[in-house]
Short mmCIF file of C-alpha atoms in Angstrom, two decimals:
data_model
loop_
_atom_site.label_atom_id
_atom_site.label_comp_id
_atom_site.label_asym_id
_atom_site.label_seq_id
_atom_site.Cartn_x
_atom_site.Cartn_y
_atom_site.Cartn_z
CA MET W 21 -10.64 26.30 0.35
CA ALA W 22 -11.32 26.70 -3.39
CA GLY W 23 -14.08 25.35 -5.57
CA LYS W 24 -16.07 22.55 -3.93
CA GLY W 25 -14.44 21.13 -0.82
CA PRO W 26 -10.81 21.31 0.28
CA ASP W 27 -7.97 21.61 -2.22
CA VAL W 28 -5.75 19.03 -0.51
CA PHE W 29 -6.55 15.82 1.33
CA ILE W 30 -4.09 14.39 3.86
CA ALA W 31 -5.78 11.27 5.14
CA ALA W 32 -5.09 8.39 7.50
CA CYS W 33 -6.43 4.97 6.60
CA TYR W 34 -8.48 2.72 8.87
CA ASN W 35 -6.80 2.24 12.25
CA GLY W 36 -9.53 0.60 14.30
CA GLU W 37 -10.14 3.73 16.34
CA GLU W 38 -11.44 6.70 14.34
CA PRO W 39 -13.46 6.43 11.10
CA PRO W 40 -11.20 7.35 8.16
CA LEU W 41 -12.03 10.25 5.86
CA PHE W 42 -12.19 7.81 2.94
CA LYS W 43 -13.47 4.35 3.84
CA TYR W 44 -12.21 2.64 0.68
CA PRO W 45 -9.62 4.79 -1.15
CA ASP W 46 -9.58 2.49 -4.22
CA GLN W 47 -13.30 3.00 -4.65
CA VAL W 48 -13.05 6.77 -4.28
CA MET W 49 -10.34 6.89 -6.97
CA GLU W 50 -12.72 5.24 -9.44
CA ARG W 51 -15.34 7.90 -8.66
CA ARG W 52 -13.11 10.67 -10.06
CA THR W 53 -12.75 12.47 -6.75
CA PHE W 54 -9.01 13.08 -7.02
CA LEU W 55 -6.89 14.97 -9.54
CA PRO W 56 -4.50 12.86 -11.69
CA LEU W 57 -0.97 13.93 -10.75
CA ASP W 58 1.38 12.56 -13.41
CA ASP W 59 2.04 15.91 -15.10
CA TYR W 60 2.67 17.59 -11.76
CA ILE W 61 5.04 14.84 -10.59
CA LYS W 62 7.18 15.38 -13.69
CA LYS W 63 7.70 19.01 -12.61
CA ALA W 64 8.22 18.30 -8.89
CA GLN W 65 10.70 20.48 -7.02
CA PHE W 66 11.16 18.44 -3.84
CA LEU W 67 10.02 14.82 -4.12
CA GLU W 68 12.27 12.25 -5.80
CA TRP W 69 9.90 9.84 -7.49
CA ASP W 70 12.50 7.15 -8.14
CA LYS W 71 13.29 7.05 -4.39
CA LEU W 72 9.72 6.36 -3.27
CA THR W 73 8.92 2.65 -2.75
CA PRO W 74 7.48 1.61 -6.17
CA ALA W 75 5.12 -1.16 -5.04
CA VAL W 76 3.59 1.19 -2.48
CA MET W 77 3.22 4.16 -4.82
CA ASP W 78 1.59 1.93 -7.47
CA ALA W 79 -1.40 1.45 -5.17
CA GLY W 80 -2.37 5.07 -5.85
CA LYS W 81 -2.68 4.58 -9.62
CA THR W 82 -5.69 4.08 -11.84
CA GLU W 83 -6.06 4.06 -15.62
CA GLU W 84 -5.96 7.86 -15.42
CA GLY W 85 -2.58 7.80 -13.72
CA GLN W 86 -1.33 8.58 -10.20
CA GLN W 87 -4.17 9.93 -8.05
CA LEU W 88 -3.12 9.16 -4.49
CA LEU W 89 0.36 9.62 -3.02
CA PRO W 90 0.97 7.13 -0.18
CA LEU W 91 2.87 8.79 2.65
CA THR W 92 3.41 5.87 5.02
CA TYR W 93 2.98 2.12 5.10
CA SER W 94 3.54 -0.87 7.34
CA MET W 95 3.43 -4.66 7.42
CA PRO W 96 3.43 -7.25 10.22
CA LEU W 97 6.84 -8.74 11.01
CA THR W 98 8.45 -11.38 13.13
CA VAL W 99 11.89 -10.20 14.22
CA PHE W 100 14.77 -12.61 14.95
CA ARG W 101 18.43 -12.24 15.80
CA LYS W 102 20.27 -12.74 12.54
CA SER W 103 22.73 -15.07 14.26
CA ASP W 104 19.80 -17.37 15.12
CA PHE W 105 17.70 -17.21 11.97
CA GLU W 106 18.09 -15.83 8.44
CA HIS W 107 15.40 -15.44 5.82
CA THR W 108 15.43 -14.41 2.16
CA PRO W 109 12.13 -12.69 1.23
CA SER W 110 10.17 -14.53 -1.43
CA LYS W 111 7.48 -13.57 -3.93
CA SER W 112 6.33 -17.18 -4.31
CA LEU W 113 6.25 -18.54 -0.74
CA THR W 114 2.66 -18.88 0.47
CA PHE W 115 0.82 -18.82 3.78
CA PHE W 116 0.24 -22.56 3.52
CA ASP W 117 3.92 -23.22 2.74
CA ASN W 118 4.84 -21.34 5.90
CA ALA W 119 2.15 -23.05 7.97
CA ALA W 120 3.48 -26.47 6.93
CA SER W 121 7.12 -25.57 7.66
CA SER W 122 9.09 -26.46 10.77
CA ASP W 123 9.15 -22.81 11.96
CA PRO W 124 5.73 -21.19 11.37
CA VAL W 125 6.05 -18.82 14.33
CA SER W 126 5.10 -15.77 12.25
CA LEU W 127 1.55 -17.16 12.12
CA LEU W 128 1.13 -17.87 15.81
CA SER W 129 -0.79 -15.72 18.24
CA SER W 130 1.16 -12.61 19.19
CA GLN W 131 0.31 -13.07 22.86
CA VAL W 132 3.52 -13.26 24.85
CA HIS W 133 3.73 -14.78 28.33
CA THR W 134 6.68 -13.60 30.42
CA GLU W 135 7.74 -13.27 34.04
CA SER W 136 6.49 -9.70 33.88
CA GLY W 137 3.01 -10.73 32.69
CA SER W 138 1.15 -11.45 29.44
CA PHE W 139 1.18 -9.04 26.53
CA THR W 140 -0.28 -8.89 23.04
CA LEU W 141 1.91 -7.32 20.39
CA ASP W 142 0.82 -6.38 16.88
CA ILE W 143 -2.74 -7.70 17.21
CA ASP W 144 -3.77 -6.69 13.69
CA ARG W 145 -1.24 -8.88 11.93
CA LEU W 146 -3.34 -11.72 10.49
CA SER W 147 -5.38 -9.79 7.91
CA ALA W 148 -2.14 -9.75 5.90
CA VAL W 149 -2.68 -13.40 4.90
CA PHE W 150 -4.66 -12.14 1.88
CA LEU W 151 -2.76 -10.22 -0.78
CA THR W 152 -5.88 -8.33 -1.89
CA LEU W 153 -9.19 -8.04 -0.08
CA ALA W 154 -11.70 -6.72 -2.61
CA ASP W 155 -12.51 -5.53 -6.08
CA TYR W 156 -13.82 -2.17 -4.92
CA GLU W 157 -15.25 -1.16 -8.30
CA ALA W 158 -17.30 -4.37 -8.52
CA GLU W 159 -17.92 -4.31 -4.75
CA GLU W 160 -16.90 -7.96 -4.44
CA LEU W 161 -14.54 -9.69 -2.02
CA ASP W 162 -11.37 -11.19 -3.52
CA PHE W 163 -11.54 -14.33 -1.37
CA THR W 164 -14.20 -16.95 -0.74
CA GLU W 165 -15.70 -18.44 2.39
CA ASP W 166 -13.73 -21.61 1.67
CA ASP W 167 -10.53 -19.54 1.54
CA LEU W 168 -11.31 -18.18 5.00
CA ILE W 169 -12.13 -21.62 6.39
CA GLY W 170 -8.85 -23.03 5.05
CA VAL W 171 -6.84 -20.25 6.69
CA MET W 172 -8.67 -20.58 10.01
CA GLU W 173 -8.24 -24.34 10.10
CA ALA W 174 -4.50 -23.94 9.45
CA LEU W 175 -4.17 -21.26 12.14
CA GLY W 176 -6.16 -23.31 14.64
CA ALA W 177 -3.97 -26.36 14.04
CA LEU W 178 -0.83 -24.27 14.59
CA GLU W 179 -2.16 -22.84 17.86
CA ASP W 180 -2.95 -26.36 19.09
CA LYS W 181 0.60 -27.47 18.31
CA ASN W 182 1.97 -24.39 20.01
CA ALA W 183 -0.11 -25.09 23.13
CA LYS W 184 1.43 -28.58 23.22
CA GLY W 185 4.92 -27.08 23.17
CA GLU W 186 5.84 -28.25 19.67
CA PHE W 187 7.53 -24.94 18.79
CA GLU W 188 9.55 -24.42 21.95
CA GLY W 189 12.84 -24.84 20.10
CA VAL W 190 12.24 -21.82 17.85
CA PRO W 191 14.85 -19.05 18.27
CA ASP W 192 14.04 -15.91 20.26
CA HIS W 193 11.74 -13.57 18.37
CA TYR W 194 9.12 -10.88 18.77
CA TYR W 195 6.17 -9.60 16.76
CA GLN W 196 5.90 -6.01 15.63
CA ASN W 197 4.53 -3.84 12.85
CA LEU W 198 7.10 -2.28 10.53
CA ALA W 199 7.21 1.22 11.97
CA VAL W 200 9.52 3.97 13.12
CA GLY W 201 10.94 2.71 16.41
CA PHE W 202 9.80 -0.89 15.87
CA ASN W 203 13.05 -2.31 17.30
CA SER W 204 13.49 0.20 20.10
CA TYR W 205 12.26 -0.13 23.66
CA PRO W 206 13.05 1.25 27.14
CA ASP W 207 15.63 -0.46 29.30
CA VAL W 208 12.95 -1.98 31.52
CA LYS W 209 12.54 -5.69 32.35
CA MET W 210 8.94 -5.80 31.13
CA PHE W 211 9.87 -4.51 27.67
CA GLU W 212 12.97 -6.70 27.51
CA ASP W 213 10.71 -9.71 28.04
CA MET W 214 8.24 -8.52 25.40
CA TYR W 215 11.04 -8.14 22.85
CA ALA W 216 12.75 -11.43 23.77
CA GLY W 217 15.82 -9.48 24.88
CA ILE W 218 16.69 -8.57 21.27
CA ARG W 219 18.31 -5.16 21.51
CA GLU W 220 18.17 -2.29 19.03
CA LYS W 221 21.83 -2.54 18.04
CA GLU W 222 21.75 -6.28 17.32
CA SER W 223 21.69 -7.63 13.77
CA ILE W 224 18.17 -8.78 12.93
CA SER W 225 16.22 -10.81 10.38
CA LEU W 226 12.76 -9.67 9.30
CA PHE W 227 10.12 -12.26 8.45
CA PRO W 228 6.82 -11.03 6.92
CA ILE W 229 3.45 -12.76 6.88
CA TYR W 230 3.07 -14.56 3.58
CA THR W 231 -0.26 -14.58 1.77
CA THR W 232 -2.41 -17.38 0.47
CA GLN W 233 -1.66 -16.16 -3.07
CA GLY W 234 2.12 -16.07 -2.51
CA GLY W 235 4.43 -13.24 -1.54
CA TYR W 236 3.57 -10.58 1.05
CA CYS W 237 1.84 -7.23 1.02
CA ALA W 238 2.42 -3.78 2.45
CA GLU W 239 -0.48 -1.91 4.06
CA ILE W 240 -0.72 1.82 3.33
CA THR W 241 -1.61 3.77 6.45
CA SER W 242 -1.80 7.36 5.13
CA PHE W 243 -1.85 9.23 1.83
CA ALA W 244 -2.27 12.64 0.23
CA ALA W 245 -4.31 13.75 -2.79
CA ILE W 246 -5.72 16.80 -4.53
CA ASN W 247 -9.41 17.52 -5.04
CA ARG W 248 -10.29 17.26 -8.73
CA ASN W 249 -12.41 20.41 -8.33
CA THR W 250 -9.58 22.60 -7.05
CA LYS W 251 -9.00 25.94 -8.72
CA ARG W 252 -5.42 26.08 -7.42
CA ALA W 253 -3.89 22.81 -8.54
CA ASP W 254 -0.32 24.12 -8.71
CA ASP W 255 -0.46 25.48 -5.16
CA ALA W 256 -2.07 22.28 -3.93
CA PHE W 257 0.62 20.13 -5.52
CA PHE W 258 3.33 22.31 -3.94
CA ILE W 259 2.14 20.97 -0.57
CA LEU W 260 2.14 17.33 -1.74
CA ASP W 261 5.51 17.82 -3.39
CA TYR W 262 7.06 18.86 -0.08
CA LEU W 263 5.23 16.15 1.91
CA LEU W 264 6.93 13.47 -0.20
CA SER W 265 10.40 15.01 0.13
CA LEU W 266 13.09 13.40 2.27
CA GLU W 267 13.38 16.57 4.34
CA CYS W 268 9.70 16.50 5.26
CA GLN W 269 9.47 12.74 5.84
CA ARG W 270 12.33 13.00 8.35
CA SER W 271 10.71 15.91 10.19
CA PRO W 272 8.29 16.22 13.14
CA ILE W 273 5.49 16.65 10.57
CA TYR W 274 5.47 12.85 10.23
CA VAL W 275 5.70 11.90 13.92
CA ASN W 276 1.98 11.19 14.34
CA LEU W 277 1.92 9.17 11.12
CA THR W 278 4.98 7.00 11.74
CA THR W 279 6.01 6.56 15.39
CA GLU W 280 5.11 2.94 16.31
CA GLN W 281 2.68 2.92 13.35
CA ALA W 282 4.41 2.94 9.96
CA ILE W 283 7.46 4.03 7.98
CA PRO W 284 7.77 6.81 5.37
CA THR W 285 7.79 6.01 1.67
CA HIS W 286 11.13 7.71 0.91
CA GLU W 287 13.69 4.92 0.66
CA ASP W 288 16.66 7.00 1.83
CA ALA W 289 15.06 7.74 5.20
CA MET W 290 15.90 5.91 8.45
CA GLN W 291 19.67 5.63 7.99
CA LYS W 292 22.14 7.21 10.42
CA ARG W 293 22.68 10.15 8.08
CA THR W 294 18.93 10.46 7.42
CA SER W 295 17.47 9.66 10.84
CA VAL W 296 13.76 10.37 11.29
CA THR W 297 12.06 12.28 14.06
CA THR W 298 10.05 10.32 16.57
CA GLY W 299 8.16 11.13 19.72
CA GLY W 300 10.21 11.12 22.91
CA SER W 301 11.35 13.11 25.88
CA SER W 302 14.90 13.55 24.63
CA GLY W 303 16.32 15.37 21.66
CA HIS W 304 15.99 18.86 20.29
CA GLY W 305 12.65 20.50 21.01
CA GLY W 306 11.34 17.44 22.84
CA TRP W 307 11.73 15.15 19.82
CA ALA W 308 14.03 12.16 19.49
CA GLU W 309 15.82 10.77 16.43
CA TRP W 310 15.62 7.15 15.26
CA TYR W 311 17.42 5.19 12.56
CA LEU W 312 18.38 1.64 11.68
CA LYS W 313 21.97 0.50 11.95
CA ARG W 314 23.52 -0.34 8.58
CA ASP W 315 22.85 -4.08 8.42
CA ALA W 316 19.30 -3.65 9.74
CA PHE W 317 18.68 -1.00 7.07
CA GLU W 318 19.98 -3.40 4.42
CA GLU W 319 17.57 -6.02 5.77
CA LEU W 320 14.74 -3.51 5.37
CA CYS W 321 15.84 -2.71 1.80
CA THR W 322 15.68 -6.38 0.84
CA LEU W 323 12.27 -6.70 2.47
CA ARG W 324 10.71 -3.75 0.66
CA ASP W 325 12.34 -4.62 -2.68
CA ASN W 326 10.37 -7.86 -2.64
CA ILE W 327 6.92 -6.52 -1.74
CA SER W 328 4.43 -8.27 -4.02
CA HIS W 329 1.56 -5.84 -3.59
CA ALA W 330 0.46 -2.86 -1.52
CA ARG W 331 -3.08 -2.01 -0.47
CA PHE W 332 -4.84 0.61 1.62
CA ARG W 333 -5.77 -0.53 5.11
CA THR W 334 -9.58 -0.58 5.52
CA ASP W 335 -12.26 -1.81 7.89
CA LEU W 336 -12.17 -5.13 6.02
CA ASP W 337 -8.80 -5.66 7.71
CA GLY W 338 -10.44 -5.02 11.05
CA LYS W 339 -13.20 -7.54 10.38
CA LEU W 340 -10.68 -10.16 9.27
CA VAL W 341 -8.57 -9.61 12.38
CA SER W 342 -11.62 -10.16 14.57
CA LEU W 343 -12.58 -13.34 12.70
CA LEU W 344 -9.12 -14.90 12.38
CA GLY W 345 -8.49 -14.29 16.07
CA LYS W 346 -11.12 -16.96 16.77
CA SER W 347 -9.29 -19.63 14.77
CA ARG W 348 -8.16 -21.80 17.65
CA LEU W 349 -11.53 -21.60 19.37
CA LEU W 350 -13.45 -22.64 16.25
CA ALA W 351 -11.06 -24.98 14.42
CA GLY W 352 -12.29 -28.07 16.30
CA ASN W 353 -15.95 -27.43 15.51
CA LYS W 354 -16.54 -27.41 11.75
CA GLU W 355 -20.19 -26.40 11.92
CA ALA W 356 -19.49 -23.50 14.26
CA LEU W 357 -16.52 -22.47 12.09
CA LYS W 358 -18.60 -22.46 8.91
CA LYS W 359 -21.36 -20.46 10.58
CA GLU W 360 -18.93 -17.86 11.97
CA VAL W 361 -17.17 -17.52 8.62
CA HIS W 362 -20.47 -17.26 6.72
CA ASN W 363 -21.79 -14.53 9.02
CA ALA W 364 -18.53 -12.55 8.82
CA TYR W 365 -18.40 -12.96 5.03
CA ILE W 366 -21.96 -11.66 4.60
CA GLU W 367 -21.14 -8.72 6.86
CA MET W 368 -18.05 -7.86 4.80
CA GLN W 369 -20.08 -8.04 1.59
CA MET W 370 -22.59 -5.64 3.12
CA MET W 371 -19.79 -3.28 4.19
CA LEU W 372 -18.70 -3.07 0.56
CA ALA W 373 -22.21 -2.68 -0.81
CA GLU W 374 -23.02 0.16 1.61
CA SER W 375 -19.87 2.16 0.84
#
């Protein structure tokens, strides 16, 4: 400790379980809580700035410069065998374009019914339909009630079509968050059913959730920063410098931030020669190693090169997930839909105002 408060912050974003240290990181940046880092980054010993995913790192910038250093991020995906389905990521394709297409499976409920039972994978996926959620400085939402109604009506219509069997001809696929180990599962019938039998070594296509504004977003799940009041800025940055290095992002230090949750920001990680540590019962010291085979890694590179925007995951995502999950139930009753949307919208406005 030095000065007022800790020197270094290493923080997880909203995860639906424990309250985050910083409810709305964008808002806290505007309140001059964190030390601008540009001059320190120029003198870094370990991190390689040009190898950190640009769209993700940009989320930690303000007019003063880089304040937050994202450590990990994720996004909801639909995973296909490449031999069955190929997709070129787009910065212009919209949610409504996808909803009107012949294969809108990325927008369907992630509940999977199999011989082994029913499962829900990646339940927080639908908040990604909005590229941005709020202007945190103005404490205003970036979407309207009408925007929400339009999305819910589209989702409800898709679920009705799905219930009628209109999408039964879609190739095998599964839903998952982009995370360390996202394509890996035990050799057990239940998991094979959940993952549509698509094995880890198969060539895959990754399909993101497109937003109403066009393109798709990444959701930052953890970040590091330095207290503006620190008396030991150089020592504090030494820690951040190492945290952003390839060596550190591959190590057990990141296991609780990445395994089945997110991926690290260093773009060289997760190849065979740069495998990352994950939780498991095998491997040195009780850890296991995970990486993507070459063509799957290339698929990931294309996906992240086309990210339109990145934002910090907050409780607004949680509220949206709860609301959008009611789409099919409410889509046939316009008055009930409007009332539910209005109540949720007012609650989200209050969440911002009280922050």
